C-alpha atoms as one frame of an Amber mdcrd trajectory, in Angstrom:
protein
 -71.717 116.334 121.555 -71.265 112.871 122.959 -72.114 109.506 121.551 -74.632
 107.600 123.618 -73.543 104.048 124.322 -76.719 102.159 125.044 -75.690  98.990
 126.849 -77.855  97.086 129.254 -76.054  96.483 132.545 -78.818  94.523 134.212
 -79.313  97.200 136.871 -76.330  96.005 138.930 -74.403  99.256 138.622 -71.126
  97.344 138.905 -69.741  98.603 135.623 -70.282  99.131 131.905 -69.477  96.694
 129.159 -68.081  99.470 126.965 -66.100 101.177 129.716 -62.484  99.902 129.716
 -62.304 100.299 133.468 -63.578  98.400 136.478 -65.652 100.384 138.977 -64.786
  99.743 142.612 -65.943 101.048 145.966 -67.140 104.656 146.327 -65.647 107.294
 148.607 -67.970 108.690 151.288 -67.910 112.221 149.848 -67.672 114.002 146.515
 -68.478 117.401 144.998 -72.081 118.211 144.174 -74.210 115.342 142.874 -71.230
 113.323 141.628 -70.190 109.988 143.105 -66.455 109.282 143.360 -65.423 105.626
 142.855 -62.134 103.810 143.072 -61.359 101.989 139.848 -58.802  99.996 137.886
 -57.916  99.651 134.229 -59.032  96.452 132.524 -55.825  96.409 130.496 -53.067
  96.586 133.090 -54.867  96.913 136.436 -53.500 100.398 137.084 -55.572 102.442
 139.578 -57.891 105.237 138.417 -60.718 107.360 139.793 -64.175 107.223 138.253
 -66.779 109.963 138.751 -70.407 109.270 137.863 -73.443 111.547 137.598 -76.922
 110.143 136.935 -80.190 111.697 135.815 -83.576 110.409 134.687 -84.062 113.008
 131.959 -81.665 113.851 129.161 -82.543 117.523 129.626 -81.789 117.442 133.372
 -79.840 120.550 134.394 -77.400 118.462 136.436 -76.556 116.384 133.362 -76.094
 119.543 131.278 -73.723 120.970 133.889 -71.965 117.623 134.077 -71.380 117.628
 130.315 -69.942 121.138 130.649 -67.586 119.865 133.346 -66.453 116.946 131.161
 -65.728 119.280 128.240 -63.775 121.725 130.401 -61.792 119.045 132.200 -60.816
 117.473 128.898 -59.548 120.731 127.374 -57.890 122.443 130.343 -54.473 121.015
 131.271 -52.308 122.118 134.183 -50.100 120.281 136.718 -52.473 121.320 139.510
 -55.711 120.453 137.684 -57.094 116.914 137.721 -55.854 114.883 134.733 -58.600
 113.607 132.404 -58.344 110.069 130.962 -61.703 108.975 129.564 -65.415 109.792
 129.561 -68.626 108.254 128.303 -72.394 108.388 128.698 -74.585 105.314 129.056
 -78.305 104.780 129.289 -79.355 101.949 131.548 -82.827 100.473 131.544 -84.267
  99.066 134.726 -87.764  97.843 134.040 -89.791 100.662 132.542 -87.515 103.427
 133.798 -84.350 104.571 132.066 -81.376 106.344 133.590 -78.615 108.288 131.903
 -75.203 108.213 133.578 -72.103 110.244 132.764 -68.750 108.636 133.610 -65.445
 110.507 133.889 -62.217 108.557 134.367 -59.225 110.431 135.800 -55.902 109.767
 137.450 -56.258 108.097 140.872 -57.178 110.690 143.501 -58.827 110.882 146.894
 -61.081 113.599 148.372 -59.033 116.102 150.364 -61.253 115.733 153.430 -60.569
 111.983 153.505 -56.810 112.375 152.993 -56.544 114.876 155.847 -58.142 112.357
 158.200 -55.821 109.637 156.937 -52.616 111.647 157.402 -53.490 112.933 160.858
 -50.893 115.716 160.763 -50.629 118.171 163.624 -48.780 121.341 164.583 -46.012
 122.636 162.359 -46.061 119.664 160.012 -49.775 120.164 159.366 -49.292 123.877
 158.647 -46.400 123.126 156.284 -48.451 120.576 154.354 -51.465 122.869 154.179
 -49.203 125.648 152.929 -47.928 123.394 150.141 -51.459 122.326 149.183 -52.836
 125.873 149.165 -49.819 126.916 147.121 -50.796 124.359 144.462 -54.498 125.274
 144.423 -53.637 128.983 144.256 -51.494 128.301 141.186 -54.353 126.373 139.541
 -56.869 129.170 140.235 -54.384 131.794 139.041 -53.902 129.827 135.819 -57.648
 129.755 135.172 -58.266 133.401 136.060 -55.202 135.157 134.731 -54.042 132.988
 131.850 -57.221 131.375 130.553 -59.701 134.107 131.548 -61.947 131.428 133.062
 -63.968 131.505 136.266 -64.204 128.265 138.264 -67.068 129.546 140.391 -67.018
 127.048 143.265 -63.555 126.705 144.850 -64.048 124.927 148.181 -62.842 121.900
 150.143 -65.032 119.497 148.133 -63.565 120.662 144.817 -60.013 119.621 145.813
 -58.661 116.079 145.508 -55.278 114.567 146.414 -53.057 112.288 144.301 -51.034
 109.322 145.646 -48.004 111.657 145.741 -50.003 114.011 148.034 -50.380 116.750
 145.425 -53.540 118.812 145.608 -55.550 119.170 142.399 -58.581 121.235 141.458
 -61.613 119.670 139.768 -65.449 120.087 139.730 -65.627 122.166 136.543 -69.391
 121.959 136.124 -69.860 125.700 136.814 -66.707 126.837 135.009 -67.250 129.443
 132.278 -65.438 132.143 130.324 -65.068 135.557 131.879 -66.724 137.934 129.411
 -65.978 141.171 131.221 -65.481 143.058 127.947 -69.012 142.275 126.779 -71.384
 143.905 129.226 -74.416 143.421 126.972 -74.077 139.618 126.909 -76.413 137.659
 129.136 -76.960 134.064 130.079 -73.492 132.850 129.113 -71.348 133.593 132.152
 -71.792 131.309 135.164 -75.035 129.881 133.781 -74.769 126.924 136.162 -74.145
 129.107 139.253 -77.350 127.690 140.745 -75.293 124.548 141.592 -73.150 126.569
 144.025 -74.197 126.503 147.658 -75.296 129.902 148.954 -72.645 129.817 151.715
 -69.898 129.802 149.069 -71.278 132.670 146.961 -69.911 136.210 147.233 -72.504
 138.948 147.618 -72.527 139.925 143.920 -73.188 136.313 142.945 -75.910 135.935
 145.558 -77.655 138.905 143.960 -76.921 137.499 140.482 -75.608 140.919 139.540
 -73.666 139.935 136.417 -72.889 143.532 135.550 -70.915 143.901 138.784 -69.186
 140.602 138.144 -68.174 141.670 134.639 -66.763 144.942 135.967 -64.806 143.064
 138.629 -61.416 141.429 138.040 -61.495 137.855 136.643 -60.257 136.486 139.972
 -62.888 138.153 142.170 -65.297 135.192 142.421 -62.580 132.552 142.811 -60.597
 134.601 145.355 -63.705 134.499 147.532 -63.921 130.737 147.025 -60.231 130.350
 147.974 -60.996 132.163 151.227 -63.809 129.657 151.876 -61.328 126.805 151.270
 -58.866 128.262 153.787 -61.592 128.532 156.415 -62.788 124.940 155.952 -59.228
 123.667 155.900 -58.076 125.156 159.199 -61.352 124.986 161.085 -61.925 121.366
 160.161 -65.621 122.143 159.587 -67.720 122.411 156.477 -68.862 125.974 155.872
 -72.526 126.234 156.912 -73.227 129.904 156.218 -71.340 132.938 155.018 -71.198
 134.574 158.455 -68.914 131.813 159.738 -66.127 133.217 157.597 -65.735 136.007
 160.183 -64.445 133.475 162.706 -60.672 133.747 162.253 -59.510 132.015 165.427
 -58.205 128.977 163.556 -56.484 130.918 160.752 -52.653 131.157 161.132 -51.497
 134.681 161.958 -49.102 134.774 159.014 -51.984 133.973 156.651 -54.673 136.139
 158.276 -54.024 139.414 156.366 -54.222 137.644 153.004 -57.285 135.702 154.147
 -59.071 138.937 154.933 -58.152 140.468 151.565 -59.451 137.377 149.738 -62.840
 137.882 151.421 -63.097 141.619 150.839 -66.659 142.826 150.402 -65.542 144.882
 147.395 -64.774 142.574 144.430 -62.245 144.997 142.942 -60.149 144.921 146.137
 -59.942 141.177 146.496 -56.423 139.751 146.407 -55.278 138.211 143.158 -54.311
 134.589 143.726 -51.005 135.135 141.924 -50.117 137.825 144.472 -51.100 135.456
 147.264 -48.359 133.048 146.114 -45.752 135.775 145.790 -46.337 137.851 148.891
 -47.510 135.656 151.694 -44.840 134.756 154.219 -46.999 131.787 155.145 -45.777
 129.949 152.068 -42.139 130.412 153.011 -41.360 127.189 154.881 -38.980 124.241
 154.558 -41.428 121.898 152.859 -42.547 124.378 150.201 -38.974 125.522 149.532
 -37.692 121.943 149.270 -40.380 120.741 146.869 -40.115 123.928 144.838 -36.339
 123.463 144.506 -36.846 119.872 143.325 -39.409 120.919 140.734 -37.076 123.474
 139.143 -33.921 121.413 139.669 -32.892 121.580 136.020 -32.583 125.370 136.309
 -30.105 125.211 139.195 -26.327 125.185 138.785 -24.074 122.406 140.072 -23.000
 124.303 143.201 -26.603 124.917 144.275 -27.501 121.292 143.598 -24.537 119.958
 145.534 -25.275 122.176 148.548 -28.968 121.278 148.507 -28.494 117.498 148.280
 -25.865 117.449 151.027 -28.378 119.085 153.386 -31.353 117.035 152.208 -30.802
 113.915 154.394 -30.956 116.029 157.567 -33.764 118.183 156.227 -35.870 115.146
 155.325 -35.967 114.090 158.980 -37.654 117.384 159.896 -40.390 117.193 157.237
 -43.640 115.199 157.467 -42.675 111.569 156.851 -45.591 110.790 154.549 -44.882
 113.816 152.356 -41.214 112.859 152.147 -41.970 109.285 151.092 -44.831 109.994
 148.725 -43.753 113.323 147.244 -40.030 114.000 147.724 -38.855 110.428 147.166
 -40.435 110.077 143.681 -39.069 113.504 142.701 -35.599 112.547 143.891 -35.658
 109.165 142.136 -36.748 110.800 138.897 -34.041 113.466 139.151 -31.336 110.827
 139.637 -32.658 108.640 136.871 -32.685 111.426 134.294 -29.373 112.947 135.342
 -30.453 116.284 136.816 -29.370 115.340 140.358 -25.776 115.090 141.571 -24.107
 112.194 143.365 -24.904 113.389 146.949 -28.595 112.893 146.112 -27.970 109.143
 146.249 -27.351 109.331 149.995 -30.676 111.117 150.501 -32.471 108.597 148.268
 -31.187 105.625 150.259 -31.991 107.299 153.564 -35.567 107.968 152.493 -35.766
 104.447 151.092 -34.792 103.008 154.458 -38.087 104.330 155.852 -40.068 102.205
 153.377 -41.164  98.617 153.758 -39.318  95.969 151.756 -42.067  95.744 149.154
 -42.265  99.523 148.715 -38.471  99.810 148.512 -38.331  97.190 145.757 -41.065
  98.978 143.828 -40.077 102.643 144.287 -36.320 102.790 144.861 -34.671  99.642
 143.528 -35.510 100.175 139.822 -33.847 103.592 139.954 -30.739 102.174 141.639
 -30.380  99.447 139.022 -30.564 102.040 136.237 -27.918 104.176 137.962 -25.341
 101.385 137.654 -25.228 102.166 133.926 -24.303 105.803 134.645 -21.036 107.162
 133.272 -20.721 109.555 136.207 -17.858 108.257 138.311 -19.223 110.003 141.416
 -22.561 108.177 141.014 -20.784 104.831 140.569 -18.640 105.490 143.635 -21.691
 106.346 145.712 -23.474 103.163 144.645 -20.496 100.986 145.585 -20.029 102.737
 148.930 -23.667 102.107 149.896 -24.177  98.717 148.242 -24.604  97.028 151.606
 -27.805  99.055 152.118 -29.608  97.675 149.077 -27.578  94.668 147.921 -29.795
  92.157 149.693 -32.824  93.472 147.811 -31.273  92.723 144.419 -32.392  89.460
 142.844 -29.872  87.008 141.379 -31.115  87.603 137.854 -30.968  91.366 138.340
 -27.365  91.197 139.572 -26.174  88.777 136.910 -27.784  90.540 133.937 -28.118
  94.228 134.828 -25.788  95.152 137.692 -22.578  93.121 137.421 -21.768  93.952
 133.756 -21.576  97.629 134.721 -19.878  97.100 138.085 -17.159  94.971 136.461
 -15.903  98.026 134.572 -14.561  99.281 137.888 -11.982  96.472 138.015 -10.112
  98.167 135.162 -10.630 101.740 136.345  -7.578 103.956 136.565  -8.615 105.064
 140.058  -7.254 102.705 142.721  -9.997 103.825 145.087 -12.717 102.804 142.626
 -10.982  99.488 141.927 -10.966  98.706 145.633 -14.634  99.720 146.050 -15.515
  97.431 143.154 -13.584  94.632 144.821 -15.386  95.147 148.123 -18.775  95.185
 146.430 -18.236  91.586 145.344 -18.787  90.503 148.950 -22.447  91.415 148.382
 -22.817  90.614 144.684 -20.832  87.375 144.313 -23.415  85.170 146.113 -25.973
  86.242 143.504 -23.791  85.577 140.445 -24.110  82.483 138.290 -21.273  79.977
 138.067 -20.736  80.993 134.464 -20.192  84.627 135.431 -17.952  83.761 138.375
 -15.703  81.410 136.411 -15.723  83.295 133.132 -15.520  86.894 134.314 -15.093
  87.547 138.036 -12.106  85.244 138.560 -10.423  86.784 135.547 -10.569  90.211
 137.153  -9.461  88.879 140.542  -6.464  87.248 138.858  -5.362  90.678 137.648
  -6.032  92.358 140.972  -3.748  89.904 142.776  -0.857  91.555 140.959  -2.235
  95.097 141.263   0.251  97.873 141.968  -1.660  98.795 145.135  -0.715  96.572
 148.060  -4.112  97.070 149.741  -5.928  95.819 146.649  -3.739  92.718 146.455
  -4.458  91.996 150.099  -8.199  92.511 149.801  -8.345  90.325 146.690  -7.015
  87.429 148.750  -9.577  88.176 151.441 -12.365  88.248 148.876 -11.313  84.913
 147.393 -11.536  83.382 150.839 -15.024  84.786 151.269 -16.437  83.628 147.950
 -14.802  80.186 148.036 -18.102  78.605 149.057 -19.746  79.950 145.886 -17.195
  78.324 143.556 -17.782  74.854 142.192 -15.426  72.102 143.284 -13.393  72.085
 140.092 -12.771  75.821 140.231 -11.778  75.657 143.886  -9.251  72.909 143.131
  -7.761  74.955 140.312  -7.719  78.401 141.915  -7.598  78.568 145.705  -4.265
  76.960 146.576  -2.454  78.651 143.685  -3.905  82.045 144.591  -3.183  81.751
 148.311   0.252  80.116 148.218   1.994  81.117 144.991   0.537  84.629 145.003
  -0.414  85.748 148.508   2.283  83.996 150.558   4.977  85.379 148.248   3.754
  88.976 148.313   6.271  91.580 149.492   3.530  93.252 151.554   3.292  91.569
 154.950  -0.508  92.062 155.431  -0.970  90.311 152.079   1.029  87.333 153.316
  -0.979  87.315 156.517  -4.202  87.439 154.522  -3.035  84.445 152.497  -2.477
  82.429 155.672  -5.849  83.429 157.081  -7.587  82.563 153.827  -5.979  79.116
 153.764  -7.118  78.468 157.324 -10.624  79.682 156.656 -10.968  77.486 153.551
  -9.267  74.442 155.056 -12.416  72.378 154.592 -11.895  72.377 150.816  -8.455
  70.695 150.808  -7.710  66.984 151.094  -4.894  65.628 153.204  -2.536  65.211
 150.237  -2.892  68.872 149.265  -2.338  69.968 152.836   0.800  67.857 153.215
   2.387  68.581 149.830   1.238  72.042 148.826   0.026  74.018 151.833   2.190
  73.130 154.829   5.534  73.424 152.975   4.659  76.989 151.960   3.348  78.044
 155.366   6.293  76.640 157.286   8.630  78.973 155.381   6.744  81.923 156.868
   7.517  80.866 160.442  10.770  82.807 159.952   9.095  85.768 158.220  10.498
  89.188 159.165   7.025  90.332 160.266   5.927  89.132 163.692   2.235  89.053
 162.764   2.933  86.803 159.800   5.055  84.515 161.956   2.290  84.248 164.555
  -0.328  83.451 161.925   1.905  80.890 160.259   2.520  79.011 163.536  -1.208
  78.934 164.208  -1.902  77.738 160.680   0.716  74.991 160.935  -0.891  73.768
 164.148  -4.327  73.788 162.534  -3.295  71.861 159.420  -1.182  69.385 161.393
  -4.197  68.701 163.561  -6.197  67.974 160.409  -3.582  65.496 159.263  -3.491
  63.874 162.700  -7.243  63.519 162.681  -7.071  61.972 159.240  -4.422  59.532
 160.401  -6.487  58.506 163.402  -9.514  57.867 161.229  -7.544  55.796 158.736
  -6.026  53.777 161.533  -9.231  53.399 163.501 -12.496  52.983 161.651 -12.163
  52.317 157.913 -15.947  52.481 157.515 -15.877  56.200 158.318 -13.337  57.080
 155.653 -15.993  57.881 153.062 -17.699  60.482 155.272 -16.992  64.197 154.993
 -16.040  65.789 158.285 -18.117  68.925 159.067 -16.502  72.246 158.244 -14.556
  74.135 160.844 -16.705  76.463 162.917 -13.935  78.981 162.445 -14.682  79.163
 158.757 -17.966  80.883 159.448 -16.143  83.897 160.877 -14.270  84.667 157.691
 -16.796  87.201 156.425 -16.526  89.240 159.609 -12.781  89.058 159.438 -12.724
  90.268 155.857 -15.068  93.167 156.525 -13.054  94.354 159.506  -9.816  93.876
 157.636 -10.979  96.043 154.780 -10.981  99.064 157.075  -7.710  98.438 158.888
  -4.426 100.122 158.085  -1.193  98.239 157.457   2.039  98.979 159.208   3.839
 102.060 157.966   7.043 100.076 157.749   5.540  97.914 155.023   4.967 100.743
 152.586   8.595 101.019 151.762   8.877  97.522 150.394   5.737  97.570 148.254
   3.908  99.681 145.750   2.552 102.943 147.158  -0.856 102.576 148.756  -3.570
 105.140 148.179  -4.557 107.064 151.269  -8.174 106.404 150.421  -7.705 102.661
 150.056  -7.850 100.896 153.405  -5.337  98.198 154.084  -6.195  94.730 155.243
  -5.024  92.009 157.531  -3.277  93.439 160.581  -2.253  91.914 163.824  -5.795
  92.084 165.141  -6.751  89.389 162.644  -4.708  86.810 164.499  -7.334  86.481
 167.179  -9.605  84.753 164.692  -7.108  82.003 164.153  -6.528  81.629 167.868
 -10.202  81.032 168.450 -10.532  78.608 165.564 -10.728  74.889 166.379  -7.622
  72.870 165.826  -9.364  70.342 163.633 -10.494  70.747 160.065 -12.558  68.730
 157.619 -10.991  66.462 155.073 -12.544  64.447 152.286 -11.212  60.916 152.016
 -12.424  58.266 149.611 -13.866  55.093 151.070 -11.497  53.119 148.841  -8.494
  55.043 150.081  -5.336  53.006 150.698  -1.655  53.675 151.019  -0.989  52.711
 147.429  -3.512  55.170 145.991  -2.286  57.883 148.299   0.969  58.029 146.385
  -0.259  57.008 142.955  -3.154  59.478 142.749  -2.850  63.222 143.051  -4.733
  66.272 141.830  -3.294  67.483 138.531  -2.887  70.956 139.987  -1.105  69.873
 143.146   2.675  69.614 143.442   5.143  69.287 146.206   6.984  72.462 145.313
   7.278  75.296 142.809   9.596  73.907 140.096   7.087  71.825 138.170   4.307
  74.415 138.236   6.621  77.193 137.075   8.844  75.383 134.563   6.127  73.234
 133.084   8.175  70.024 133.452   6.036  66.899 133.454   7.556  63.492 133.005
   5.079  61.391 131.048   6.816  58.185 132.082   6.481  59.083 135.749   2.756
  59.926 135.787   2.116  57.028 138.080   4.812  58.178 140.516   4.179  61.951
 140.783   7.771  62.405 141.895   7.197  60.972 145.345   8.326  57.320 144.773
  11.783  58.068 146.093  10.312  59.037 149.471   7.643  56.398 149.919   8.026
  53.582 147.332   5.110  51.394 146.483   5.105  47.953 148.031   6.786  45.635
 145.562   8.673  42.359 145.758  12.059  42.919 147.413  15.019  42.670 144.977
  18.262  41.001 145.865  20.625  43.047 148.067  22.983  43.690 145.168  20.198
  44.820 142.876  18.824  47.009 145.650  22.133  48.793 146.005  22.281  49.420
 142.243  18.742  50.778 142.167  19.432  53.062 145.096  22.480  54.434 143.360
  20.446  55.031 140.195  17.666  56.835 142.015  19.879  59.205 143.944  20.767
  61.553 141.025  17.153  61.554 139.820  16.014  62.853 143.196  18.493  65.694
 142.945  17.285  66.617 139.495  13.644  66.612 140.652  14.608  68.886 143.518
  16.266  71.229 141.070  13.164  71.438 138.878  11.225  72.686 141.864  13.212
  75.922 141.736  12.483  78.733 139.264  15.752  77.982 137.404  15.438  76.449
 133.939  17.910  73.699 133.019  17.554  72.090 129.624  20.110  69.431 130.503
  18.141  68.272 133.531  14.859  67.826 131.674  16.129  65.693 128.857  13.882
  63.904 126.455  11.565  62.819 129.266  10.292  66.344 130.068   7.577  68.321
 128.339   8.891  71.544 126.733   7.688  74.770 128.330   5.118  76.668 126.256
   6.519  79.734 124.554   4.007  82.138 126.114   3.687  80.669 129.565   4.917
  83.915 131.127   1.659  85.517 130.011  -0.350  83.276 132.324  -1.078  84.096
 135.935  -3.094  81.591 137.910  -3.201  79.482 134.748   0.566  79.307 134.586
   1.001  78.234 138.176  -1.598  75.484 137.928  -0.020  72.252 136.713  -1.844
  70.922 133.605  -3.564  67.566 133.684  -1.239  64.608 132.995  -1.470  63.299
 129.446  -1.239  59.549 129.261  -2.842  56.902 127.188  -3.021  54.429 130.066
  -6.506  53.743 131.420  -5.484  51.318 134.139  -4.871  53.839 136.892  -7.409
  53.708 139.718  -7.730  57.442 140.150 -10.579  58.905 142.149 -12.946  60.879
 139.889 -13.150  63.861 142.216  -9.403  64.499 141.952  -9.169  64.612 138.140
  -9.510  67.697 135.977 -10.181  67.939 132.223  -7.213  68.508 129.925  -8.717
  71.764 128.649  -8.170  74.002 131.641 -10.575  76.969 131.405  -8.568  78.886
 133.999  -5.636  79.208 131.601  -7.929  80.803 129.026  -8.851  83.669 131.303
  -5.468  84.135 132.940  -4.188  87.703 133.065  -0.740  88.856 131.862   2.178
  88.101 134.118   3.285  90.731 136.650   6.031  93.086 135.547   8.220  92.147
 138.524   9.421  88.647 139.178   9.023  86.896 142.495  11.745  87.128 145.095
  14.349  84.372 145.009  13.430  81.410 147.087  16.420  82.027 149.301  14.934
  85.379 150.304  12.290  83.746 152.422   9.329  83.861 150.013   9.641  80.266
 148.752  10.439  76.831 149.972  13.657  77.703 151.810  17.347  77.279 151.042
  17.541  73.880 149.405  20.769  72.780 147.659  20.458  73.061 143.899  21.210
  69.978 141.819  23.418  71.688 139.211  25.683  73.024 141.959  28.411  70.536
 141.125  28.564  71.693 137.520  28.800  75.298 138.614  31.738  74.442 140.872
  33.631  72.814 138.051  33.251  75.994 135.976  34.538  78.083 138.881  37.552
  75.841 139.345  38.336  76.084 135.641  38.108  79.857 135.679  40.293  80.044
 138.797  43.148  78.256 137.036  43.058  80.752 134.248  42.180  78.254 131.558
């Protein structure tokens, strides 16, 4: 029947060379003469249980019964019967004596008596768990008796083991045999190993060895008696010593007592069938049994039943035994979500149960399921994940986010639902710190560029807030290219007042990333315009921002005038910057003013607005000084000759694409602060001043979004044909192209000619920005071509 593997183990008993499992420590109890060991697989280290039975003679009755148990366990399969993995026999030689040992390897289990002590359940929770366990054992016994026509013969507390998920399973099949009730003349085949059963567990007909009575009895008669013995040992907490103890019913629950008495009927034909025990006993009707039963047949339920069940499950889980919830319900729930049989409300229950686990257990049991759910096509599942991402986002590794989570989350940026687009945007507060620079620059910023011109005002506002939050995760080159353009050209010109306020707040919170030249030429001119904004909150924020940035410039001036040795040091960031995350999170849940909805795109009722008057308190509490980065070789000459390629003093150059190659060394600011040169003669000075005056007017005109071919001349670079298709790329001035290498330009302020931001820029918004005279730009400055326009008007007025 079995092949004998004769390997010498040296008498240590620590394991077998031919057994692909490691034998560990034994449990203190096991059924019959078997010893129950903990074990692990040699291949992958997975846990197993190993049962061993030894005998000195190959013809030993215990070994023969053990071989019968191995054969039966291998061939009988049921969810409530112990799962068989491997078996072998080995003969070990110790001196002159030999010993034969049978090994059975099964799924990892623990004796029921030991698990009960470990759980320590009491009261209602204990009764509910016992009810679930007895329900499982009754199904296993019913399967053997009614379906397989087999008799187990020794159902008791020792023959039940518990899995890591707290399921009860039946084993100890040494006595198991076929029920040959139709063959009364047969002898010696049925229950031939009944001598292994303790006398206290035997019904009267088995004590008398009256096989004729047993054959005339129902197939379940012997095992129904054994199930009654199990119930007694379970509730009394004592091992059955003699049959008379079964009459003591004080510890048996009243709802189970009638069935208990029918199981132990003195007449075999009147004993209760275990299948009827499952169907009829009100003892098995409790919350734990009903909940687990519903989960096990979840695929048979309709969507309404599932939705109702999962909405109640978070509250119900608090009332059930915690260990059963975590070890039984949680794996069932995770599996149901992973394979699509559970609805979106189940995610809330999964995360609530997961919050009761330790960090290590959560990462092992819950997180893999969550990561797989991000690939789901169910919009309700995706929405639930984004709404609860703050509960598990910290547990996600950077590699997991970058490779498995973000590619699926990014689909939400293009979703037709504004609510899902905004949830996706908010989720970046958690995910962006874990993204690689390649993903941020090549993908995330592309989506944010589109969202800054989204039709929903709340999404535009929250995009600005998000950019302020993730600024610290951008590299220096990306910050130079993106932040100022996004906050000034986009946010400060938005028709939605909370969006303008968010732009001001974002500039203040990221003030540590701008040098003094950018503050003076690109930030302050745009903020000052908003001091006359129609919205009082925007005006208040703009005044506070002007004070903050002016203080930065004053501090820079004092340092340049005082200690030149300190010019190369970076001033620490503003303490106020650290509060940006809290500001953004609170702003995401605030509502904008109703008066603003009329002047902007309609806002979804589900999409919270951002940046209200309450945000202004953050700026008030912020220090009035901000960090600046100044080169140690900084001087007045370089201050005017060197400038970031993306920085301008207005809007004309960045919108019209006009760049004078001959004036790269001047940057358009020589008229205001000329470089120190040798003074010309008074006459020559007057001529030069007269020549420069028209040029200054033309430069001022190019800073308006009005194109004039006559003003650019041969010295200007033609505007690209498709520049309107660019967003942040179009408003970022390209790097100056010059063949001269003599300029002393600081390396940190230069950007490569190939601007990657232009490559990922989104299409231009369908609506054009408000005219500058409307308060969204630099103010009402006189246009240079005004004189020409007047001459045309005078000509038309004369009728010529």
